[in-house]
PDB file of C-alpha atoms in Angstrom:
ATOM      1  CA  MET V  71     -71.695 -15.323  58.747  1.00 70.00           C
ATOM      2  CA  LYS V  72     -69.495 -12.250  59.087  1.00 69.00           C
ATOM      3  CA  SER V  73     -68.973 -12.094  55.324  1.00 74.00           C
ATOM      4  CA  LEU V  74     -72.754 -12.231  54.762  1.00 73.00           C
ATOM      5  CA  PHE V  75     -73.296  -9.345  57.195  1.00 75.00           C
ATOM      6  CA  GLY V  76     -70.502  -7.447  55.471  1.00 77.00           C
ATOM      7  CA  ILE V  77     -72.115  -7.867  52.065  1.00 76.00           C
ATOM      8  CA  LEU V  78     -75.482  -6.755  53.444  1.00 75.00           C
ATOM      9  CA  LEU V  79     -73.861  -3.692  55.012  1.00 78.00           C
ATOM     10  CA  ILE V  80     -72.103  -2.809  51.780  1.00 80.00           C
ATOM     11  CA  PHE V  81     -75.413  -2.815  49.909  1.00 80.00           C
ATOM     12  CA  CYS V  82     -77.981  -1.716  52.521  1.00 80.00           C
ATOM     13  CA  PHE V  83     -76.581   1.559  53.756  1.00 81.00           C
ATOM     14  CA  PRO V  84     -75.540   3.169  50.420  1.00 85.00           C
ATOM     15  CA  PHE V  85     -78.705   1.973  48.667  1.00 84.00           C
ATOM     16  CA  GLY V  86     -80.769   3.345  51.561  1.00 85.00           C
ATOM     17  CA  ILE V  87     -79.080   6.740  51.237  1.00 84.00           C
ATOM     18  CA  TYR V  88     -79.620   6.622  47.481  1.00 85.00           C
ATOM     19  CA  CYS V  89     -83.329   5.785  47.901  1.00 83.00           C
ATOM     20  CA  VAL V  90     -83.887   8.558  50.433  1.00 84.00           C
ATOM     21  CA  GLY V  91     -82.112  11.145  48.274  1.00 83.00           C
ATOM     22  CA  GLY V  92     -83.801   9.989  45.096  1.00 82.00           C
ATOM     23  CA  GLY V  93     -87.212   9.855  46.754  1.00 81.00           C
ATOM     24  CA  ILE V  94     -86.836  13.385  48.096  1.00 80.00           C
ATOM     25  CA  ALA V  95     -85.695  14.659  44.707  1.00 80.00           C
ATOM     26  CA  LEU V  96     -88.572  12.966  42.895  1.00 78.00           C
ATOM     27  CA  PHE V  97     -91.076  14.184  45.473  1.00 75.00           C
ATOM     28  CA  ILE V  98     -89.851  17.769  45.078  1.00 78.00           C
ATOM     29  CA  MET V  99     -89.921  17.575  41.282  1.00 78.00           C
ATOM     30  CA  TRP V 100     -93.297  15.897  40.734  1.00 76.00           C
ATOM     31  CA  GLU V 101     -94.994  16.036  44.142  1.00 71.00           C
ATOM     32  CA  GLU V 102     -96.484  12.572  43.803  1.00 69.00           C
ATOM     33  CA  TYR V 103     -96.979  10.442  46.875  1.00 68.00           C
ATOM     34  CA  VAL V 104     -95.790   7.313  45.072  1.00 68.00           C
ATOM     35  CA  ASP V 105     -92.255   8.687  45.447  1.00 70.00           C
ATOM     36  CA  LEU V 106     -92.639   8.517  49.215  1.00 77.00           C
ATOM     37  CA  PHE V 107     -92.213   4.767  48.811  1.00 79.00           C
ATOM     38  CA  PHE V 108     -88.547   5.328  47.984  1.00 78.00           C
ATOM     39  CA  ILE V 109     -88.085   7.483  51.074  1.00 79.00           C
ATOM     40  CA  VAL V 110     -89.681   4.853  53.313  1.00 83.00           C
ATOM     41  CA  LEU V 111     -87.665   2.072  51.646  1.00 82.00           C
ATOM     42  CA  GLY V 112     -84.459   4.039  52.135  1.00 85.00           C
ATOM     43  CA  LEU V 113     -85.190   4.710  55.792  1.00 86.00           C
ATOM     44  CA  PHE V 114     -85.994   1.038  56.280  1.00 88.00           C
ATOM     45  CA  LEU V 115     -82.687  -0.030  54.716  1.00 84.00           C
ATOM     46  CA  ILE V 116     -80.747   2.465  56.813  1.00 85.00           C
ATOM     47  CA  SER V 117     -82.501   1.288  59.973  1.00 86.00           C
ATOM     48  CA  ILE V 118     -81.610  -2.324  59.120  1.00 84.00           C
ATOM     49  CA  SER V 119     -77.948  -1.472  58.597  1.00 83.00           C
ATOM     50  CA  ILE V 120     -77.491  -0.116  62.147  1.00 83.00           C
ATOM     51  CA  PRO V 121     -78.178  -3.430  63.971  1.00 83.00           C
ATOM     52  CA  LEU V 122     -76.272  -5.292  61.267  1.00 80.00           C
ATOM     53  CA  LYS V 123     -73.206  -3.205  61.993  1.00 81.00           C
ATOM     54  CA  THR V 124     -73.312  -4.008  65.710  1.00 82.00           C
ATOM     55  CA  GLN V 125     -73.685  -7.723  64.969  1.00 77.00           C
ATOM     56  CA  TYR V 126     -70.914  -7.489  62.370  1.00 74.00           C
ATOM     57  CA  LYS V 127     -68.477  -6.114  64.937  1.00 78.00           C
ATOM     58  CA  LYS V 128     -69.290  -8.887  67.431  1.00 79.00           C
ATOM     59  CA  LEU V 129     -68.634 -11.778  65.042  1.00 73.00           C
ATOM     60  CA  SER V 130     -65.200 -13.252  64.507  1.00 73.00           C
ATOM     61  CA  TRP V 131     -63.517 -14.229  61.255  1.00 68.00           C
ATOM     62  CA  ASN V 132     -62.480 -17.599  62.696  1.00 76.00           C
ATOM     63  CA  ASP V 133     -65.963 -19.043  62.214  1.00 75.00           C
ATOM     64  CA  ASP V 134     -66.682 -17.601  58.780  1.00 76.00           C
ATOM     65  CA  PHE V 135     -66.885 -20.219  56.009  1.00 78.00           C
ATOM     66  CA  PHE V 136     -66.047 -17.978  53.056  1.00 78.00           C
ATOM     67  CA  TYR V 137     -63.085 -16.378  54.811  1.00 78.00           C
ATOM     68  CA  LEU V 138     -61.648 -19.753  55.807  1.00 81.00           C
ATOM     69  CA  PHE V 139     -62.263 -21.166  52.336  1.00 82.00           C
ATOM     70  CA  PHE V 140     -60.445 -18.335  50.560  1.00 81.00           C
ATOM     71  CA  MET V 141     -57.604 -18.317  53.074  1.00 81.00           C
ATOM     72  CA  THR V 142     -56.977 -22.049  52.650  1.00 85.00           C
ATOM     73  CA  PHE V 143     -57.274 -21.658  48.871  1.00 82.00           C
ATOM     74  CA  SER V 144     -54.723 -18.846  48.855  1.00 82.00           C
ATOM     75  CA  LYS V 145     -52.341 -20.792  51.121  1.00 85.00           C
ATOM     76  CA  ARG V 146     -52.509 -23.754  48.761  1.00 85.00           C
ATOM     77  CA  ARG V 147     -51.799 -21.518  45.787  1.00 85.00           C
ATOM     78  CA  ILE V 148     -48.841 -19.901  47.554  1.00 86.00           C
ATOM     79  CA  ARG V 149     -47.459 -23.295  48.542  1.00 86.00           C
ATOM     80  CA  LYS V 150     -47.795 -24.576  44.984  1.00 87.00           C
ATOM     81  CA  HIS V 151     -46.210 -21.413  43.626  1.00 87.00           C
ATOM     82  CA  ARG V 152     -43.221 -21.797  45.978  1.00 88.00           C
ATOM     83  CA  SER V 153     -42.725 -25.433  45.010  1.00 88.00           C
ATOM     84  CA  LEU V 154     -42.819 -24.546  41.310  1.00 87.00           C
ATOM     85  CA  LYS V 155     -40.252 -21.806  41.846  1.00 88.00           C
ATOM     86  CA  GLN V 156     -38.027 -24.236  43.720  1.00 89.00           C
ATOM     87  CA  LYS V 157     -38.276 -26.787  40.913  1.00 89.00           C
ATOM     88  CA  MET V 158     -37.372 -24.142  38.346  1.00 88.00           C
ATOM     89  CA  ARG V 159     -34.337 -23.084  40.401  1.00 88.00           C
ATOM     90  CA  GLU V 160     -33.167 -26.666  40.667  1.00 88.00           C
ATOM     91  CA  GLU V 161     -33.563 -27.164  36.916  1.00 87.00           C
ATOM     92  CA  LEU V 162     -31.591 -24.013  36.205  1.00 86.00           C
ATOM     93  CA  GLN V 163     -28.830 -25.029  38.594  1.00 86.00           C
ATOM     94  CA  ASP V 164     -28.618 -28.474  36.979  1.00 83.00           C
ATOM     95  CA  GLU V 165     -28.496 -26.880  33.547  1.00 81.00           C
ATOM     96  CA  PHE V 166     -25.702 -24.486  34.469  1.00 80.00           C
ATOM     97  CA  LYS V 167     -23.667 -27.282  36.099  1.00 79.00           C
ATOM     98  CA  ASN V 168     -23.640 -29.238  32.827  1.00 66.00           C
TER      99      ASN V 168
END
């Protein structure tokens, strides 16, 4: 769940800032009220990101599925890599002994 909140935070806050800035720029240039939609959307996204950040800080990585999945995957890869290196060393030592 923490990774999902992290992804939402990564996209919500910057996109909200972008929408507010773009909406203000468009409103100044063309003075159409349709551009106010972008300002409201940006403020909405920014207001969503504030409670998400507090929830994000409260959650722990120990219960996160994606984090645990990638950590176990990386540990398996490291273990396999070490065993392959060990096998190569043994083969080289056997070759140099002969």
